[in-house]
Each structure stands twice: as structure tokens, then as C-alpha cells.
Coordinates of C-alpha atoms and ligand atoms in Angstrom, one line a residue:
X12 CA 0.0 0.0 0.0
X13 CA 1.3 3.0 -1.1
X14 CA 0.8 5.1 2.3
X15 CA 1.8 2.8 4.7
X16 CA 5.7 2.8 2.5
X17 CA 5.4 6.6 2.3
X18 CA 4.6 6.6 6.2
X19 CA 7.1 4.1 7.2
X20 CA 10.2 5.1 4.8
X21 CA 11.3 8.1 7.5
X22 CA 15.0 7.8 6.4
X23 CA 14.1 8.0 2.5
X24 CA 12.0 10.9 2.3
X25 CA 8.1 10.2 0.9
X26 CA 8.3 10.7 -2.7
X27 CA 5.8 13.2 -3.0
X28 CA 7.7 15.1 -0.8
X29 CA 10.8 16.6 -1.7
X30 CA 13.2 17.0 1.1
X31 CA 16.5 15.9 0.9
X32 CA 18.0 14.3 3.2
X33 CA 20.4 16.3 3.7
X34 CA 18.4 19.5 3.5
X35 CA 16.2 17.7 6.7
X36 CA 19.1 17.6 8.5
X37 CA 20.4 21.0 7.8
X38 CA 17.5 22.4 9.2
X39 CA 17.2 20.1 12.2
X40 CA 20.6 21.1 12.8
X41 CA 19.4 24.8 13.1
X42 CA 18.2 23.6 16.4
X43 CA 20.9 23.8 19.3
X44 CA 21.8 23.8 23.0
X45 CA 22.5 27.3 22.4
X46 CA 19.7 28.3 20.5
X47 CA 17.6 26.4 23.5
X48 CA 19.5 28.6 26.5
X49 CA 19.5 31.8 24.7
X50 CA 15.9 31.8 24.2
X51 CA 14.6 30.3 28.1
X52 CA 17.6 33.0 29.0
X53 CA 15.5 35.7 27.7
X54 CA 12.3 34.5 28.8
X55 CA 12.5 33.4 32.1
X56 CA 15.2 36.4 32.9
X57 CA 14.6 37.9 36.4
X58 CA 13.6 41.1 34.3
X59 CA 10.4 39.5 33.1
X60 CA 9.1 38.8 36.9
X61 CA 7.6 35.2 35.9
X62 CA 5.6 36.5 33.1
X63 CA 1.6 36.1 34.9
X64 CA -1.3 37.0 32.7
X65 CA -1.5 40.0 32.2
X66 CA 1.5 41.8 33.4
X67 CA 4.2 44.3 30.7
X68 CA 6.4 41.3 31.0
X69 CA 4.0 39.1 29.0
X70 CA 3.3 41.9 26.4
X71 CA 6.8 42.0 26.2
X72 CA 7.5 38.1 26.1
X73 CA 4.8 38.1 23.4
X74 CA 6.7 40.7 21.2
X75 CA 9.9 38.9 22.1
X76 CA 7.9 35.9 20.1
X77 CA 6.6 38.0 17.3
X78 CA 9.9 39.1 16.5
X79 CA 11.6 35.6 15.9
X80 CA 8.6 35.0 14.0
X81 CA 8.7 37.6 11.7
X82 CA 12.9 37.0 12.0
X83 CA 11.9 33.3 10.6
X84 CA 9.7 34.9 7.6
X85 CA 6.5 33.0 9.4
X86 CA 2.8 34.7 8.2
X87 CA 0.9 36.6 11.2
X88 CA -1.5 34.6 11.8
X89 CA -3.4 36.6 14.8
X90 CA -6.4 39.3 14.5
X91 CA -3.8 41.7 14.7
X92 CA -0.3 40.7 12.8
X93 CA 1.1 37.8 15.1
X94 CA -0.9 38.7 17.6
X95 CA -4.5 37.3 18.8
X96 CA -5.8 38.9 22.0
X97 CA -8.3 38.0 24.4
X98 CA -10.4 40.2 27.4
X99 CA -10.3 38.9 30.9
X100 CA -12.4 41.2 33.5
X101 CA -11.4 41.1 37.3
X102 CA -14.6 41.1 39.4
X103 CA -15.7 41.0 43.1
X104 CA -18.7 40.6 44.8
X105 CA -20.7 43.7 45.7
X106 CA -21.3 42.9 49.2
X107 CA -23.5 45.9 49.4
X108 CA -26.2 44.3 47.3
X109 CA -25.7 41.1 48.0
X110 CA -28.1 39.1 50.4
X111 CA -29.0 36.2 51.7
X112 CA -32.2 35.3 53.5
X113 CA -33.2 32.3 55.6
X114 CA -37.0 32.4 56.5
X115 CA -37.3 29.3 58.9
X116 CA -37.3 28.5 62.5
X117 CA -35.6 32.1 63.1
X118 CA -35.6 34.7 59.9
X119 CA -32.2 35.7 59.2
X120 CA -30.2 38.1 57.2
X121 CA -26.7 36.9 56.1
X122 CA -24.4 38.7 54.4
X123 CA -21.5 37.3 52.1
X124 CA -18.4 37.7 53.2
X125 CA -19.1 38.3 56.9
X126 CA -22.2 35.6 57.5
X127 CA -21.6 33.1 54.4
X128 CA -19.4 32.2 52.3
X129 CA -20.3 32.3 48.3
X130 CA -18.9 29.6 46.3
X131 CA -18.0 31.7 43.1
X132 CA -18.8 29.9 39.8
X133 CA -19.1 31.3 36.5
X134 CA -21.0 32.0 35.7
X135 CA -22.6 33.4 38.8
X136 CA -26.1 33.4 38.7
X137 CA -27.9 37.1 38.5
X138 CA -31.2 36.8 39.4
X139 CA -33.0 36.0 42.7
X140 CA -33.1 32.5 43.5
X141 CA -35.5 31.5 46.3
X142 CA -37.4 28.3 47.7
X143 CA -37.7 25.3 50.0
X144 CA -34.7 24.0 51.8
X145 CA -34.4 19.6 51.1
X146 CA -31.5 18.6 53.8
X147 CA -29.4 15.2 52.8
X148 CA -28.0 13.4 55.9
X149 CA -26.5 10.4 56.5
X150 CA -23.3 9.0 53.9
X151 CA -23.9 9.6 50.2
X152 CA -25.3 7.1 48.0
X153 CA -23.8 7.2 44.5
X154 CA -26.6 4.7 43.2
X155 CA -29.1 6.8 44.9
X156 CA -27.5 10.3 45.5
X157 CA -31.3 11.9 45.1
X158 CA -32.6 9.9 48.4
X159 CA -35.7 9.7 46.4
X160 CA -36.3 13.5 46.9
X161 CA -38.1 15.8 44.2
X162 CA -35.3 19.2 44.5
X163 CA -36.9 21.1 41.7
X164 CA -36.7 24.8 42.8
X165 CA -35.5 23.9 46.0
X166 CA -32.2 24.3 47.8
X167 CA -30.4 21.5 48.6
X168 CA -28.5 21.0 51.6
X169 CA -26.0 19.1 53.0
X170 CA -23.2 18.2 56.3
X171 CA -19.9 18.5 55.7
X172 CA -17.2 18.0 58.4
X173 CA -13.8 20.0 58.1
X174 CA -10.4 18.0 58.0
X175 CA -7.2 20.1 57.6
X176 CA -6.9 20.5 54.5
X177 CA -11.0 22.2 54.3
X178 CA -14.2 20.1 53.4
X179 CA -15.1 17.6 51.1
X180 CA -18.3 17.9 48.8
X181 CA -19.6 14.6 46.6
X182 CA -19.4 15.9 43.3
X183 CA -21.7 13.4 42.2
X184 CA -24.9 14.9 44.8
X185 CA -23.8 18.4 43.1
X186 CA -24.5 17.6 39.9
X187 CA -27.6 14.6 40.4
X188 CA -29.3 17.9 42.1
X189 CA -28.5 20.7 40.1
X190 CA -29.5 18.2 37.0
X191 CA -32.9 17.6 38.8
X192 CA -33.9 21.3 39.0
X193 CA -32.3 22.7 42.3
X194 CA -31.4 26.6 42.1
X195 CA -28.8 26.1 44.1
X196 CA -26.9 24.0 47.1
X197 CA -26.1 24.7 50.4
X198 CA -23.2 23.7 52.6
X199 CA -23.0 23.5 56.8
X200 CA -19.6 22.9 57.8
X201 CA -18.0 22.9 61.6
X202 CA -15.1 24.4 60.0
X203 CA -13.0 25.5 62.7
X204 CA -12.2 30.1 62.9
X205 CA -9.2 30.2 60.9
X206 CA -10.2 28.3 57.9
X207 CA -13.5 29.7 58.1
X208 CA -12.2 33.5 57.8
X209 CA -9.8 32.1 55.5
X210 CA -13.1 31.3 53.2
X211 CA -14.9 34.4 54.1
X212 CA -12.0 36.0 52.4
X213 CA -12.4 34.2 49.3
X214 CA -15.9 35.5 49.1
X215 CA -14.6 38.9 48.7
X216 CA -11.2 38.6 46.9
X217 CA -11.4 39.7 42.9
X218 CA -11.7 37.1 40.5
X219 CA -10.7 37.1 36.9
X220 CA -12.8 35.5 34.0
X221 CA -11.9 34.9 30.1
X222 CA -14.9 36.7 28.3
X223 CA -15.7 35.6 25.1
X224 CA -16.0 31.8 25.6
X225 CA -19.5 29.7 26.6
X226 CA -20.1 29.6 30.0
X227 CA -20.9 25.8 31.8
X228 CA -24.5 27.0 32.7
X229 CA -25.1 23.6 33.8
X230 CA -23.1 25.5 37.4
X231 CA -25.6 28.6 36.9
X232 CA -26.9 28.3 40.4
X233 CA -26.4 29.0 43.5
X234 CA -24.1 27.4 46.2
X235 CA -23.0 28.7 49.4
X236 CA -22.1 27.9 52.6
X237 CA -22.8 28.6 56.6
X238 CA -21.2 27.2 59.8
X239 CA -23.2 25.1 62.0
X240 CA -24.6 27.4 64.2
X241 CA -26.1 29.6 61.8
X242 CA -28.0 26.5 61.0
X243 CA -29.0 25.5 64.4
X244 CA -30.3 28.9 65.1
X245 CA -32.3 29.6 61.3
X246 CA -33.0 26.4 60.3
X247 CA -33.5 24.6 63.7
X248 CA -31.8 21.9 63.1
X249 CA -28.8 20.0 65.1
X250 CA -25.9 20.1 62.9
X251 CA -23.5 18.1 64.9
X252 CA -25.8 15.4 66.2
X253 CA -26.7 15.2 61.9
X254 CA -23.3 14.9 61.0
X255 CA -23.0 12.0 63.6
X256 CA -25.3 9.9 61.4
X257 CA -23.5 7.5 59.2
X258 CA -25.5 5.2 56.5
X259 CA -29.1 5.8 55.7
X260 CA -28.9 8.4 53.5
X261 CA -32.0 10.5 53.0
X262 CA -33.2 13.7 52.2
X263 CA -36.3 15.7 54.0
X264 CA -37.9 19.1 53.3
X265 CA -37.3 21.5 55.8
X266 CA -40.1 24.3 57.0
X267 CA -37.2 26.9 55.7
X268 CA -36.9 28.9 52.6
X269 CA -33.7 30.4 51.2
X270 CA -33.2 33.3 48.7
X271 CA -30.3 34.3 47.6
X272 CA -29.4 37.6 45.7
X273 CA -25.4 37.9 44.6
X274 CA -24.7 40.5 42.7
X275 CA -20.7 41.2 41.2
X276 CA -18.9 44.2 40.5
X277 CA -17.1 44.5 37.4
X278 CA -13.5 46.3 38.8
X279 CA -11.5 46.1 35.7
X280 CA -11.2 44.4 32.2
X281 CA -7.4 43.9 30.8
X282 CA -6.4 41.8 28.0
X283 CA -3.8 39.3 27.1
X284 CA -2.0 37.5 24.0
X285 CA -1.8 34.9 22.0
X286 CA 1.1 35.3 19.2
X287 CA 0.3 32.9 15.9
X288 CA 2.9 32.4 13.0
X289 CA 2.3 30.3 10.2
X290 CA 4.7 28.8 7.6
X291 CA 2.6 28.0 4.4
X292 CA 2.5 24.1 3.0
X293 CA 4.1 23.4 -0.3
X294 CA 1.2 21.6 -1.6
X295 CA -1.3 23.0 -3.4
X296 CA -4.5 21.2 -1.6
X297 CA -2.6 19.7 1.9
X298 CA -1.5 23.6 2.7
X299 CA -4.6 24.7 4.1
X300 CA -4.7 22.1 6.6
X301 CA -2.5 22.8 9.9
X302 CA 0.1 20.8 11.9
X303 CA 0.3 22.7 15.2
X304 CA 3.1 23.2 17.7
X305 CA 2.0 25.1 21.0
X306 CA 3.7 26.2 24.1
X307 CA 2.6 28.6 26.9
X308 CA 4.3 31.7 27.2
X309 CA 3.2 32.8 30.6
X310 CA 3.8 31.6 34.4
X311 CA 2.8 32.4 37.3
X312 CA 4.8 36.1 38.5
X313 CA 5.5 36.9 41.5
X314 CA 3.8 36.9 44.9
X315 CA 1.1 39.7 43.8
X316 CA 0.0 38.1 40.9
X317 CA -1.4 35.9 42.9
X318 CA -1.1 33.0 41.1
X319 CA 0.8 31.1 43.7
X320 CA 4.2 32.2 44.0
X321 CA 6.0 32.2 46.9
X322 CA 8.9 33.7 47.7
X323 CA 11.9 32.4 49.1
X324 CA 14.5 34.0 51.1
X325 CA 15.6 37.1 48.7
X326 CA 13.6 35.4 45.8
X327 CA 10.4 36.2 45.1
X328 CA 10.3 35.4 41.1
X329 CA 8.8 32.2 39.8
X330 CA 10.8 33.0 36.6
X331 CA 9.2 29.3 34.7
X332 CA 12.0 28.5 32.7
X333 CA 11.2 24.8 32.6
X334 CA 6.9 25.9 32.6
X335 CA 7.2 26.9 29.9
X336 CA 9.5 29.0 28.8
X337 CA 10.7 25.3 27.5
X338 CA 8.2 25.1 25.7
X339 CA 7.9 28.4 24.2
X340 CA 11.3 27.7 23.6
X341 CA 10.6 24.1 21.9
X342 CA 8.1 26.4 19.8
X343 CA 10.5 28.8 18.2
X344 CA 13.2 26.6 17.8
X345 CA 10.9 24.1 15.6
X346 CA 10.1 27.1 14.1
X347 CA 13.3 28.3 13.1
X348 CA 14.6 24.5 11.6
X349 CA 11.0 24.3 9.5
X350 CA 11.6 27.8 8.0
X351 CA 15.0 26.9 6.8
X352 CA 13.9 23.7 5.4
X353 CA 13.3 24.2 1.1
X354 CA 10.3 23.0 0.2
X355 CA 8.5 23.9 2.8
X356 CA 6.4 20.5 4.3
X357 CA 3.1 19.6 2.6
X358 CA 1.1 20.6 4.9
X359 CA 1.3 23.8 6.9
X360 CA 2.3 24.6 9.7
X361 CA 1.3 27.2 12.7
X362 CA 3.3 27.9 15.7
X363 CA 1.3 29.3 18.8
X364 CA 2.5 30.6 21.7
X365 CA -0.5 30.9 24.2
X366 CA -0.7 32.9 27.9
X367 CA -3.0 32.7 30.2
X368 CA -2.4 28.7 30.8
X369 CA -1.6 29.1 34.8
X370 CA -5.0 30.7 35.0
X371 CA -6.8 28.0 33.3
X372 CA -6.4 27.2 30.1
X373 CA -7.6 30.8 28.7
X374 CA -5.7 31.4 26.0
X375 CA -5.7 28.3 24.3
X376 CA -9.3 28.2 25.4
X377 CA -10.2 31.2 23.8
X378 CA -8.0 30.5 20.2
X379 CA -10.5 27.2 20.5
X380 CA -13.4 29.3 20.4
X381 CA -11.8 31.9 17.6
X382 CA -9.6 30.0 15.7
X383 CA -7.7 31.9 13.5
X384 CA -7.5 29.1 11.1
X385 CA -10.3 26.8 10.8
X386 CA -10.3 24.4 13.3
X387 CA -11.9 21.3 11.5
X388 CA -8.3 21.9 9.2
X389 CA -5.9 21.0 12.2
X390 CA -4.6 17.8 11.8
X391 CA -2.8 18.1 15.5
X392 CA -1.5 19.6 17.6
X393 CA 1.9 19.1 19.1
X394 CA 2.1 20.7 22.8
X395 CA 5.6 21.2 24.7
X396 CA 4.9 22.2 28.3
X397 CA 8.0 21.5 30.8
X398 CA 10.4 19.6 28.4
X399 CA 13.9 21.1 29.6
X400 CA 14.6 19.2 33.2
X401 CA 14.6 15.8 34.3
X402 CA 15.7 12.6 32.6
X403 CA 18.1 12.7 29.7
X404 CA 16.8 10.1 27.0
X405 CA 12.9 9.8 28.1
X406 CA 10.6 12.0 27.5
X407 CA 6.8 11.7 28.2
X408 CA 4.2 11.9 25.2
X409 CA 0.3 12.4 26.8
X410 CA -2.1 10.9 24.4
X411 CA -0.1 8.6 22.7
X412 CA -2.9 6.0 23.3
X413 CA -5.3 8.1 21.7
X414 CA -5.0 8.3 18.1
X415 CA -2.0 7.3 15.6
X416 CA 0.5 9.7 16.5
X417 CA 1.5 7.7 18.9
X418 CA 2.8 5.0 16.7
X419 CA 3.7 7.6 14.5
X420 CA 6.0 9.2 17.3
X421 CA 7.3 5.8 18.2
X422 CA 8.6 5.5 14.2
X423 CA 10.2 8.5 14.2
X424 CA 11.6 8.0 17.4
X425 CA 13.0 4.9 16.3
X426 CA 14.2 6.0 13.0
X427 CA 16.3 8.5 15.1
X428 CA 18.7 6.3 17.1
X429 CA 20.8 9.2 17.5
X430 CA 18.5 11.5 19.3
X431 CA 18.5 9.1 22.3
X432 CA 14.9 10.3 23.1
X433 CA 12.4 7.5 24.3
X434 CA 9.2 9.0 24.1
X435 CA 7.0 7.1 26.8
X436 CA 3.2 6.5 27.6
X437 CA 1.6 8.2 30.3
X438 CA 3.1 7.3 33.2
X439 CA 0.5 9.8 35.6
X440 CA -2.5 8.5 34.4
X441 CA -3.6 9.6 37.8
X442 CA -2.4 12.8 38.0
X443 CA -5.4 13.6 34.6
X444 CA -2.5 15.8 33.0
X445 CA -4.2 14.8 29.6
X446 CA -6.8 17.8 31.0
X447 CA -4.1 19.9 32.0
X448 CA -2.4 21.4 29.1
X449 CA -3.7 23.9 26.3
X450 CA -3.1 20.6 23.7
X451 CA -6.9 19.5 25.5
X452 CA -8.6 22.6 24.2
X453 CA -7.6 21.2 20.8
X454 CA -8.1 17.7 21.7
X455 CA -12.2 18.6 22.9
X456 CA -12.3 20.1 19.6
X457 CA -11.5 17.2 17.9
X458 CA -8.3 18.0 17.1
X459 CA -5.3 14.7 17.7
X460 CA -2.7 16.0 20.0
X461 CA 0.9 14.2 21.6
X462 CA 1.6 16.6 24.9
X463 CA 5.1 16.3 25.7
X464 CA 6.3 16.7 29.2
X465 CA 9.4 15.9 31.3
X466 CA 7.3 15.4 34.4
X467 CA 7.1 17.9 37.5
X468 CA 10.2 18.4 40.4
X469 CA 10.8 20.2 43.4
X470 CA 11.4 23.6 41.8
X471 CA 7.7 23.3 40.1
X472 CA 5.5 26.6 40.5
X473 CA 8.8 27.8 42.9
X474 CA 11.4 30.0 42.8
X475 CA 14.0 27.9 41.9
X476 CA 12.8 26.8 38.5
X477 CA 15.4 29.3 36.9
X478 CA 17.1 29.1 33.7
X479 CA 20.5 27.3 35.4
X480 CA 18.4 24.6 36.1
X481 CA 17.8 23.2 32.4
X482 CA 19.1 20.9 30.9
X483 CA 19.5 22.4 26.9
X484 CA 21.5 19.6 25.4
X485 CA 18.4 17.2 26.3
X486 CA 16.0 19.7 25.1
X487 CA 17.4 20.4 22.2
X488 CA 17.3 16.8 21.5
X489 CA 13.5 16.3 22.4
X490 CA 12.8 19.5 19.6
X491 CA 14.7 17.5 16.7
X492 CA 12.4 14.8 17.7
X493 CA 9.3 17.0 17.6
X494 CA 10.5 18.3 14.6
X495 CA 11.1 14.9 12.4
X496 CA 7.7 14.3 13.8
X497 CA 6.1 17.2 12.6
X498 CA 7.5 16.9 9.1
X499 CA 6.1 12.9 9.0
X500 CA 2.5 14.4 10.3
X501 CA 2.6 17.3 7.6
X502 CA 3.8 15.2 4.5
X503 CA 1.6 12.3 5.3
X504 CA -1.0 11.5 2.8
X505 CA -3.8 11.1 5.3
X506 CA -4.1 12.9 8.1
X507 CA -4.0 11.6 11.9
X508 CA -6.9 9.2 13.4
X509 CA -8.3 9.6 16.8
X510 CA -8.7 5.8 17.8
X511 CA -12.4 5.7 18.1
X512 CA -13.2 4.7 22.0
X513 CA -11.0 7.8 22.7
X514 CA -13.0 10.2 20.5
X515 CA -15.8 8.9 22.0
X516 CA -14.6 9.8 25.8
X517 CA -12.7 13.0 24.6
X518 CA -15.1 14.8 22.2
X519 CA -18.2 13.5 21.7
X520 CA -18.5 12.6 25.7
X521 CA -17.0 16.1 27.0
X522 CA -19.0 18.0 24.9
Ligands
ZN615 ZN1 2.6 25.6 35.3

């Protein structure tokens, strides 16, 4: 069969494509341990405080990228030149309009932030929501997480008990009531004062939401909680002797109604990038579909970005040079070696550097919802994000399992003895970094993906994950690799295959 010899002949190029060999390696050999330190030297330099989104450092780590593009001779690809940017709004609660009312054994007046604490979802729901109070007691039944109660329009409520490390709620009585028609769920905790101001802080801390993408309204209601004896006193109930109860689950209509008005406080919109590059396909039809190659430019700042960093001793940077200036790195590099390669591959290819990804996904989230390409034209997507620590000659592909890049990847891996670069299977699967990446915003699109990934260490999200600290001769191995890969996916005559039970559980499932 013609394709499969064109597929598997990686050391004699395809014959439709027309690559030298030794033009392939000329521009694989554009990529260097040098290359690979100057660039994470420039991005995760002290100077760019850790790049959070937004901040001047990631404006400026954006044009950094937008220059090598345009250095490289890549098309902008963004809404404006390289660049694609996206709104995020910071909000807070307005405590001053905000109320909430329990009309039961003693009418009460609570007030977020001082009384209750919200649980903030997005988004949050605007209008009044009152009705009846159903309480749940005893230990959760997952084959019967209803009790047998009717919750439409009613609160439901439920006992939870505080360990160290907070409270835990069954996700599974969240959604089995929210999908039966409650407006919103309740929480009574025995959390003990310091965790419980520590919540009531939350309540009125800013947030920050990506605008512009759909909103899980299936979470449009309300949830809050109170301490026990808020409960005992308004709902006249006995928190601790309820919480006592173990088995027996059920669920009983209190003589209590709840409503609940939360109302936010827009305090300031910003916006962030996305930088895009593409290098046009030599083939007349294949060019206008897309290999991808992603990384995320941004991390996580300093101490008041709050996104987590802590500072240590005299330190108080998370500069990210392994996540993922790596990876921004991986993306400019592969960049560079396709540009210099004459002809371009069959197929072409885009390079995206995406911020935002410490936050949650948001701006690989939003390019998903305004691609600047179309989307159904991605053949896949090839995410680097941490690939510049850890072992020398293994390196971690996510996904492999799902679709036939991963045999793919383990030809050209094999084809390329001298890389020694083992790409592996997921050896987390617990750890759900398939979900974790901006490659999954392509991947619930529909879109194959390989995620590559050294694995976390003791300097991850820290201070100490500083330029010194990588390893470029290993990285600069694992980009070749991506690289040989990327030329294989982009000359192929057919493009990648999701294996089926993994679209199913990916796309079609988590859409
Ligand atoms: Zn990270």
C-alpha cells in the first residue's frame, strides 16, 4: 500500500515530498543547545518577573515571540499581525447588594463575606433565586444520590465536616441535584475560625474571567455555605448530632426557605495574548490544513500576581523556565529548523504561543473558540509544556494511546537512534495531566494531540525553576524529535486518526 511505505520510509524521504536528506538535517541542525539557552535566558530572565497573565512582562514576552517569528519569515497569523488577543475582566462581589435570607425557625439576614461564604462559579447566577430547603443526611449514596427527593426549585442541603486540608463535597450529589432542578446548594460545615475566615476571604477577593468563551451553565446556580450554628439557630436543626449519622442516606424538606441575591462588581477588564505564526504548506491542496506546535508563554509572576508564587529568602520570582518557557522555547526553535527547510512540508504549519495557561487554560481556550484558522483543518496539535529538566533520554508523550500519533511518534523516534529520546506512555494517568495542558482545548475540539512533558520536580511553580536549572542539550534533543515528527505528520497523505473509543470519551463525551 502506497501510504503505509510513504509513512514508514522516514530515512528516504516520501516521494511526494521533496526533502532531501540532507536538507532535513540542515535544518534540524538549526536547532541547538544554544539556541535552546538563549531563548529560556531571555524568557525566564529575572527582568520578566515570571511572566503572569496579564502583566508588561507578558506583552513584552509576546513581542519577544513575534519578533523571531517575523525574523523566521512566518505569516501573522493573529487578528492583529502575530498577535491574537483576548479580554479577561477582574470582578468581586458587591457585598453591598448582596443578600442572603433564611425564612425558617428564626428569619435571618446573612451577608457574604461576613455571615456566608459564596462559592463563586461562572458564571454566577444574577437573578434571585429562592425556595424550600431539602436537607441530605447520613453518607452519600452514588446509586441513589437523590434519596428519592423531588429538588426542583429547592435548595439543597448538605453536612460537611472540616479536615485540615478544608471540606469535602460529593461531586456526584452536586451535579444529580443541580440536573434535577435545584437553584442552588447549600453547605453546613464545623469548619474550625481560621479556615472559616480564610473562606470568608475568598468571598470577597477579585476574581478574573476569560470573556468571550461559553459559559458551563449547567453551574448557573447558586451554592453557598454557613457554619453550624447559623444553621442551628435559622434552620433549627442540630448540625453536629446530623453529622453523627452514618448510613441511611435521605433527604427531608425543611419548614425553611432560602433566597439568595449575589450581585458582582465589574473592577476592571485587561487583555492578554496569543502570538500565531504560520509557515505556508508546499502543496497546493494539503496547505490549508495545519500541523500545530503550541507552548505557553506565561507563568505564574510573582507573589502579587497571585497565582501562587512564593517567595523564598531574597527570591520572590517564579521566573518558569522549565513551565514553559521550555516550551515556548521548543516552539520557536521548531520554528526556526522548519523555515529553513526548502520546500516547505506539505502541509502547513502554525506555531502558537499561548498565555493565560496558569489561570486556566484561557488562551488556548479562547483560540479554540476563535480559531484563526479553521479548526476542522488541524490535523494536530503538538504541545511542549515543561520539556527542559529531568531525565536525559525519556521523554513523556500524553495521548499517545489516543490516536495514531502515537505510533507515529514511536517511528520517528526509532528512525532516530541518534537522538537518544524515548518518548513514553503516560506514566501519571492519575495525575489527569491529559486535562491539564492547552493541547486539551484542541483535543475537545476534535483535534489529535501528543503533549510532551518531562514530568514535574521540586522547583515546580517555585522559585527555583530558573534558567540554570535546564538541561539544553536534552532539550534540544527532544525538539529535533518533535521536529522529524512534525515533518512525518505534515507530508503524510492522510491525516492523523483519533482511535475511536478515545474520541468517543474526549469529544463527543466532553462536549
Ligand atoms: Zn505551570
Amino acid at each position: 500500500m502506497r501510504l503505509q511505505l510513504c509513512l514508514s520510509a522516514v530515512l528516504i524521504p516520501c516521494a511526494l515530498a521533496s526533502q532531501t536528506p540532507a536538507a532535513v538535517q540542515r535544518a534540524a541542525n538549526s536547532i541547538t543547545p544554544e539556541g535552546v539557552r538563549h531563548h529560556i535566558g531571555v524568557l525566564a530572565d529575572d527582568s520578566m518577573l515570571g511572566r503572569a497573565t496579564p502583566s508588561p512582562q507578558l506583552e513584552q514576552t509576546a513581542r519577544y515571540v513575534a519578533e523571531q517569528f517575523r525574523r523566521f519569515g512566518l505569516k501573522p497569523a493573529g487578528d492583529t499581525g502575530y498577535l491574537q488577543r483576548y479580554t479577561v475582566t477582574q470582578r468581586v462581589v458587591d457585598t453591598q447588594a448582596s443578600v442572603i435570607r433564611i425564612a425558617g425557625a428564626a428569619p435571618a439576614t446573612l451577608k457574604p463575606g461576613s455571615d456566608v461564604y459564596v462559592l463563586r462559579f461562572t458564571p454566577l447566577p444574577t437573578r434571585e433565586l429562592s425556595g424550600p430547603v431539602v436537607l441530605f443526611t447520613g453518607t452519600p449514596d452514588s446509586a441513589n444520590p437523590l434519596a428519592g427527593a423531588d429538588v426542583k426549585g429547592a435548595w439543597a442541603a448538605i453536612i460537611a465536616t472540616a479536615m485540615p486540608q478544608g471540606i469535602q463535597i460529593n461531586p456526584e450529589w452536586v451535579m444529580a441535584v443541580l440536573r434535577a432542578g435545584a437553584i442552588g446548594w447549600m453547605v453546613i460545615s464545623n469548619r474550625p475560625d481560621a479556615q472559616w475566615q480564610n473562606r470568608l476571604a475568598r468571598t470577597t477577593a477579585p476574581t478574573r474571567t476569560l470573556e468571550g468563551v461559553p459559559s458551563d451553565t449547567e453551574l448557573a446556580a447558586g451554592a453557598f455555605e454557613i457554619r453550624d450554628a447559623t444553621a442551628a439557630v435559622t434552620l433549627g436543626i442540630d448540625p453536629p448530632a446530623l453529622r453523627a449519622r452514618t448510613g441511611g442516606w435521605t433527604a427531608r424538606r425543611l419548614p425553611a426557605t432560602i433566597s439568595y441575591l449575589v450581585k458582582e462588581r465589574e473592577l476592571a477588564r485587561a487583555s492578554a495574548p496569543n502570538v500565531i505564526g504560520v509557515l505556508e504548506g508546499s502543496d497546493p491542496t494539503l496547505k490549508s490544513e495545519y500541523v500545530f506546535f503550541t507552548g505557553h508563554m506565561d507563568h505564574i509572576g510573582t507573589p502579587g500576581a497571585g497565582e501562587g508564587c512564593v517567595a523564598k529568602g531574597a527570591d520572590s520570582i517564579c521566573n518558569g523556565a522549565d513551565d514553559d518557557a521550555s516550551g515556548t522555547t521548543a516552539v520557536l526553535e521548531a520554528a526556526e529548523a522548519f523555515a529553513r527547510l526548502a520546500p516547505h512540508p506539505r502541509r502547513s504549519l502554525a506555531f502558537m504561543t499561548v498565555s493565560g495557561e496558569e489561570r486556566g487554560l484561557w488562551g488556548s481556550q479562547f483560540f479554540s473558540e476563535h480559531p484563526t484558522v479553521p479548526l476542522a483543518n488541524v490535523v494536530a496539535d503538538l504541545n511542549s509544556d515543561m520539556v527542559g529538566r529531568n531525565w536525559k533520554d525519556t521523554i513523556v508523550a500524553i495521548g499517545k494511546e489516543h490516536s495514531n500519533l502515537g505510533a507515529t511518534l514511536n517511528r520517528v523516534a526509532a528512525a532516530h537512534p541518534e537522538l537518544r529520546m524515548t518518548p513514553i506512555d503516560d506514566i501519571w494517568p492519575q495525575e489527569r495531566f491529559y486535562f491539564r495542558s492547552d493541547h486539551y482545548n484542541f483535543a475537545r475540539k476534535g483535534v489529535p494531540i501528543l503533549f510532551f512533558f518531562n514530568g514535574t520536580h521540586a522547583d515546580y511553580h517555585q522559585v527555583g525553576d530558573s534558567p540554570d536549572k535546564i538541561d539544553a542539550e536534552k532539550e534540544s534533543r527532544i525538539v529535533k524529535l518533535l521536529f522529524y515528527l512534525g515533518l512525518e505528520v505534515a507530508n503524510a497523505a492522510e491525516r492523523p486518526k483519533w482511535n475511536p473509543e478515545s474520541y468517543k470519551q474526549i469529544v463527543t463525551g466532553g462536549n
